[in-house]
mmCIF file of C-alpha atoms in Angstrom:
data_model
loop_
_atom_site.group_PDB
_atom_site.id
_atom_site.type_symbol
_atom_site.label_atom_id
_atom_site.label_comp_id
_atom_site.label_asym_id
_atom_site.label_seq_id
_atom_site.Cartn_x
_atom_site.Cartn_y
_atom_site.Cartn_z
ATOM 1 C CA MET A 29 14.522 -9.579 2.503
ATOM 2 C CA SER A 30 12.640 -6.227 2.904
ATOM 3 C CA LEU A 31 9.577 -6.031 0.440
ATOM 4 C CA GLY A 32 8.574 -2.428 -0.766
ATOM 5 C CA PHE A 33 7.074 -0.248 -3.312
ATOM 6 C CA TYR A 34 8.121 2.646 -5.350
ATOM 7 C CA VAL A 35 5.307 4.951 -6.410
ATOM 8 C CA ASP A 36 5.933 7.670 -9.424
ATOM 9 C CA LEU A 37 3.151 10.127 -8.587
ATOM 10 C CA ALA A 38 3.827 12.113 -11.687
ATOM 11 C CA SER A 39 2.968 8.968 -13.827
ATOM 12 C CA CYS A 40 -0.120 8.071 -11.982
ATOM 13 C CA ILE A 41 -3.090 9.421 -13.694
ATOM 14 C CA GLY A 42 -5.740 8.687 -11.198
ATOM 15 C CA CYS A 43 -7.543 6.047 -13.343
ATOM 16 C CA LYS A 44 -8.113 3.725 -9.935
ATOM 17 C CA THR A 45 -7.563 0.580 -11.849
ATOM 18 C CA CYS A 46 -5.138 -0.249 -9.123
ATOM 19 C CA GLN A 47 -7.868 0.207 -6.807
ATOM 20 C CA VAL A 48 -10.249 -1.993 -8.890
ATOM 21 C CA ALA A 49 -7.719 -4.778 -9.470
ATOM 22 C CA CYS A 50 -7.318 -4.919 -5.562
ATOM 23 C CA LYS A 51 -11.014 -5.086 -4.727
ATOM 24 C CA ASP A 52 -11.299 -7.850 -7.588
ATOM 25 C CA ARG A 53 -8.658 -9.896 -6.346
ATOM 26 C CA ARG A 54 -9.801 -9.979 -3.067
ATOM 27 C CA ASP A 55 -13.413 -10.274 -4.038
ATOM 28 C CA ILE A 56 -14.425 -7.055 -2.048
ATOM 29 C CA ARG A 57 -18.018 -5.696 -2.897
ATOM 30 C CA VAL A 58 -18.391 -2.248 -3.888
ATOM 31 C CA ALA A 59 -19.236 -0.814 -0.921
ATOM 32 C CA GLY A 60 -16.589 -2.654 1.078
ATOM 33 C CA PRO A 61 -13.105 -1.334 2.581
ATOM 34 C CA ARG A 62 -10.783 0.075 -0.069
ATOM 35 C CA LEU A 63 -7.382 -1.483 0.687
ATOM 36 C CA ARG A 64 -5.651 0.586 -2.052
ATOM 37 C CA ARG A 65 -7.126 4.197 -2.585
ATOM 38 C CA VAL A 66 -6.461 6.821 -4.988
ATOM 39 C CA ASP A 67 -7.189 10.311 -3.627
ATOM 40 C CA THR A 68 -7.323 13.329 -6.160
ATOM 41 C CA PHE A 69 -5.951 16.511 -5.070
ATOM 42 C CA GLU A 70 -6.018 19.985 -6.659
ATOM 43 C CA CYS A 71 -3.325 22.691 -5.650
ATOM 44 C CA GLY A 72 -2.777 26.103 -6.476
ATOM 45 C CA THR A 73 -4.957 28.986 -7.567
ATOM 46 C CA TYR A 74 -6.641 29.880 -11.090
ATOM 47 C CA PRO A 75 -5.205 29.859 -13.455
ATOM 48 C CA GLU A 76 -2.418 27.948 -12.287
ATOM 49 C CA VAL A 77 -4.282 24.825 -10.964
ATOM 50 C CA ALA A 78 -2.471 21.554 -10.676
ATOM 51 C CA MET A 79 -3.911 18.107 -9.780
ATOM 52 C CA PHE A 80 -1.979 15.084 -8.368
ATOM 53 C CA HIS A 81 -3.316 11.681 -7.429
ATOM 54 C CA LEU A 82 -1.847 10.225 -4.122
ATOM 55 C CA ASN A 83 -1.911 6.080 -4.235
ATOM 56 C CA LEU A 84 -2.364 4.823 -0.726
ATOM 57 C CA SER A 85 -1.929 1.124 0.647
ATOM 58 C CA CYS A 86 -0.329 -0.283 3.565
ATOM 59 C CA ASN A 87 2.956 0.903 4.017
ATOM 60 C CA HIS A 88 4.290 -2.132 5.282
ATOM 61 C CA CYS A 89 6.486 -0.212 7.780
ATOM 62 C CA GLU A 90 9.558 -1.270 9.423
ATOM 63 C CA SER A 91 8.022 -0.441 12.795
ATOM 64 C CA PRO A 92 4.358 -0.782 11.994
ATOM 65 C CA ALA A 93 2.163 0.907 14.748
ATOM 66 C CA CYS A 94 -0.818 -1.521 13.991
ATOM 67 C CA VAL A 95 1.633 -4.829 15.071
ATOM 68 C CA ALA A 96 2.955 -2.991 18.064
ATOM 69 C CA ASN A 97 -0.663 -2.345 19.401
ATOM 70 C CA CYS A 98 -2.643 -5.259 17.931
ATOM 71 C CA PRO A 99 -4.143 -6.826 21.298
ATOM 72 C CA THR A 100 -4.490 -10.474 19.653
ATOM 73 C CA GLY A 101 -1.296 -10.542 17.367
ATOM 74 C CA ALA A 102 -3.733 -10.455 14.470
ATOM 75 C CA MET A 103 -1.616 -7.734 12.862
ATOM 76 C CA TYR A 104 2.159 -9.296 12.353
ATOM 77 C CA LYS A 105 5.324 -8.575 10.377
ATOM 78 C CA ASP A 106 6.314 -11.413 8.345
ATOM 79 C CA ASP A 107 9.903 -12.572 7.256
ATOM 80 C CA ASP A 108 9.718 -10.737 4.265
ATOM 81 C CA GLY A 109 9.471 -7.487 5.628
ATOM 82 C CA THR A 110 5.614 -6.851 5.311
ATOM 83 C CA VAL A 111 2.684 -6.332 7.305
ATOM 84 C CA GLN A 112 0.278 -9.160 7.454
ATOM 85 C CA HIS A 113 -3.018 -9.843 8.970
ATOM 86 C CA ASP A 114 -4.790 -13.157 10.404
ATOM 87 C CA ASP A 115 -8.257 -12.843 9.974
ATOM 88 C CA GLU A 116 -8.743 -15.830 12.420
ATOM 89 C CA ALA A 117 -6.951 -13.921 15.095
ATOM 90 C CA CYS A 118 -8.724 -10.517 14.535
ATOM 91 C CA ILE A 119 -11.529 -9.713 17.188
ATOM 92 C CA GLY A 120 -12.266 -6.526 15.283
ATOM 93 C CA CYS A 121 -11.783 -4.079 17.700
ATOM 94 C CA GLN A 122 -10.228 -1.561 15.602
ATOM 95 C CA THR A 123 -7.138 -0.894 17.571
ATOM 96 C CA CYS A 124 -4.955 -1.252 14.190
ATOM 97 C CA VAL A 125 -7.381 0.879 12.378
ATOM 98 C CA ASN A 126 -6.796 3.881 15.335
ATOM 99 C CA SER A 127 -3.201 3.079 15.584
ATOM 100 C CA CYS A 128 -1.947 3.734 11.928
ATOM 101 C CA PRO A 129 -1.117 7.097 11.494
ATOM 102 C CA TYR A 130 -1.808 6.561 7.622
ATOM 103 C CA GLU A 131 -5.320 5.714 8.204
ATOM 104 C CA VAL A 132 -4.766 2.212 6.260
ATOM 105 C CA PRO A 133 -6.473 -0.691 7.933
ATOM 106 C CA GLN A 134 -10.094 -0.644 7.650
ATOM 107 C CA ILE A 135 -13.229 -2.636 9.478
ATOM 108 C CA ASP A 136 -14.750 -5.318 6.825
ATOM 109 C CA GLU A 137 -17.937 -4.884 8.589
ATOM 110 C CA GLU A 138 -19.450 -7.673 6.813
ATOM 111 C CA ALA A 139 -16.573 -10.077 7.828
ATOM 112 C CA GLY A 140 -16.335 -8.097 11.507
ATOM 113 C CA VAL A 141 -12.422 -7.898 11.272
ATOM 114 C CA SER A 142 -9.932 -5.683 10.012
ATOM 115 C CA SER A 143 -8.432 -5.700 6.639
ATOM 116 C CA LYS A 144 -5.264 -4.084 4.816
ATOM 117 C CA CYS A 145 -2.888 -4.806 1.861
ATOM 118 C CA THR A 146 -1.528 -8.020 1.841
ATOM 119 C CA LEU A 147 1.406 -6.759 -1.240
ATOM 120 C CA CYS A 148 -0.677 -9.919 -2.748
ATOM 121 C CA PHE A 149 1.838 -12.387 -0.798
ATOM 122 C CA ASP A 150 0.157 -15.248 -2.769
ATOM 123 C CA ARG A 151 1.479 -13.859 -6.072
ATOM 124 C CA LEU A 152 4.943 -12.789 -4.922
ATOM 125 C CA ASP A 153 5.390 -16.654 -3.733
ATOM 126 C CA ASN A 154 4.529 -17.572 -7.233
ATOM 127 C CA ASP A 155 6.752 -14.915 -8.963
ATOM 128 C CA HIS A 156 3.576 -12.594 -9.948
ATOM 129 C CA ARG A 157 3.632 -8.831 -9.226
ATOM 130 C CA PRO A 158 0.842 -7.601 -6.830
ATOM 131 C CA TRP A 159 -2.569 -7.134 -8.706
ATOM 132 C CA CYS A 160 -2.008 -3.293 -8.402
ATOM 133 C CA VAL A 161 1.430 -3.295 -9.981
ATOM 134 C CA GLN A 162 0.235 -5.642 -12.817
ATOM 135 C CA ALA A 163 -2.826 -3.554 -13.741
ATOM 136 C CA CYS A 164 -1.466 -0.163 -13.690
ATOM 137 C CA PRO A 165 -1.871 1.232 -17.186
ATOM 138 C CA ALA A 166 0.851 3.906 -16.575
ATOM 139 C CA GLU A 167 3.220 1.674 -14.737
ATOM 140 C CA ALA A 168 3.381 4.132 -11.819
ATOM 141 C CA ARG A 169 4.516 1.429 -9.566
ATOM 142 C CA ILE A 170 7.499 -0.974 -8.841
ATOM 143 C CA VAL A 171 7.569 -3.585 -6.066
ATOM 144 C CA GLY A 172 10.948 -5.660 -5.078
ATOM 145 C CA ASP A 173 13.443 -6.091 -2.603
ATOM 146 C CA LEU A 174 14.686 -3.000 -0.960
ATOM 147 C CA ASN A 175 17.457 -4.508 0.738
ATOM 148 C CA ASP A 176 18.931 -5.503 -2.719
ATOM 149 C CA PRO A 177 20.437 -2.395 -4.112
ATOM 150 C CA GLU A 178 20.468 -4.230 -7.411
ATOM 151 C CA SER A 179 16.683 -4.624 -7.540
ATOM 152 C CA GLU A 180 14.697 -2.568 -9.964
ATOM 153 C CA VAL A 181 12.674 -0.891 -6.744
ATOM 154 C CA SER A 182 16.088 0.013 -5.149
ATOM 155 C CA LYS A 183 17.587 1.681 -8.400
ATOM 156 C CA TYR A 184 14.468 3.686 -8.811
ATOM 157 C CA ILE A 185 14.425 4.983 -5.082
ATOM 158 C CA ALA A 186 17.903 5.921 -5.469
ATOM 159 C CA GLU A 187 17.843 7.521 -8.868
ATOM 160 C CA LYS A 188 14.692 9.543 -8.291
ATOM 161 C CA GLY A 189 15.456 10.221 -4.851
ATOM 162 C CA ALA A 190 11.692 8.661 -3.778
ATOM 163 C CA GLN A 191 11.042 9.308 -0.329
ATOM 164 C CA PRO A 192 8.502 7.792 2.313
ATOM 165 C CA TYR A 193 4.946 9.221 3.119
ATOM 166 C CA MET A 194 4.988 10.852 6.297
ATOM 167 C CA PRO A 195 8.556 9.702 7.735
ATOM 168 C CA GLU A 196 7.991 11.999 10.652
ATOM 169 C CA ASN A 197 5.505 9.444 12.283
ATOM 170 C CA GLY A 198 8.522 7.031 12.832
ATOM 171 C CA THR A 199 7.060 3.969 11.436
ATOM 172 C CA THR A 200 9.901 3.680 8.838
ATOM 173 C CA PRO A 201 7.476 2.946 5.591
ATOM 174 C CA SER A 202 8.610 0.484 3.093
ATOM 175 C CA VAL A 203 6.617 2.557 0.134
ATOM 176 C CA TYR A 204 8.474 5.090 -1.570
ATOM 177 C CA TYR A 205 7.147 8.160 -3.207
ATOM 178 C CA VAL A 206 8.540 10.557 -6.264
#
């Protein structure tokens, strides 16, 4: 099994409901780390201006730089292919923060450890979707097993020609965008 996301950027309306749902689920204070973020960009020139929203979180990479460089093993790959974090092993050294080419792990100043998306592993273990997927009013994201060609996520990736974000980093992200 290799869990991953499909994100339809054309469907994302930039409402940040996914970002709020993640913070709420993890009981993260307003000024705390954003484990999922939605950045809005404008492109073009007047009068042909467009906006798009880039929805970012941990890419749960196949070859994650954060795991390779973590000196304590706090960042690790789980059996389901996700990248997880052990708060007890984390010393807050920021090596993962500095190693990640996607700028995803963040230091939780209050806790003194790094923090990142866990793909709501506790919900997946109970056959529930991650909070960001469940909360999205535009249904702009799907999660599932990338190794199963019959899974909904694999079908969407193939059908839509979705691509990972910044594949040139060589980490083989498990989040695909269209």
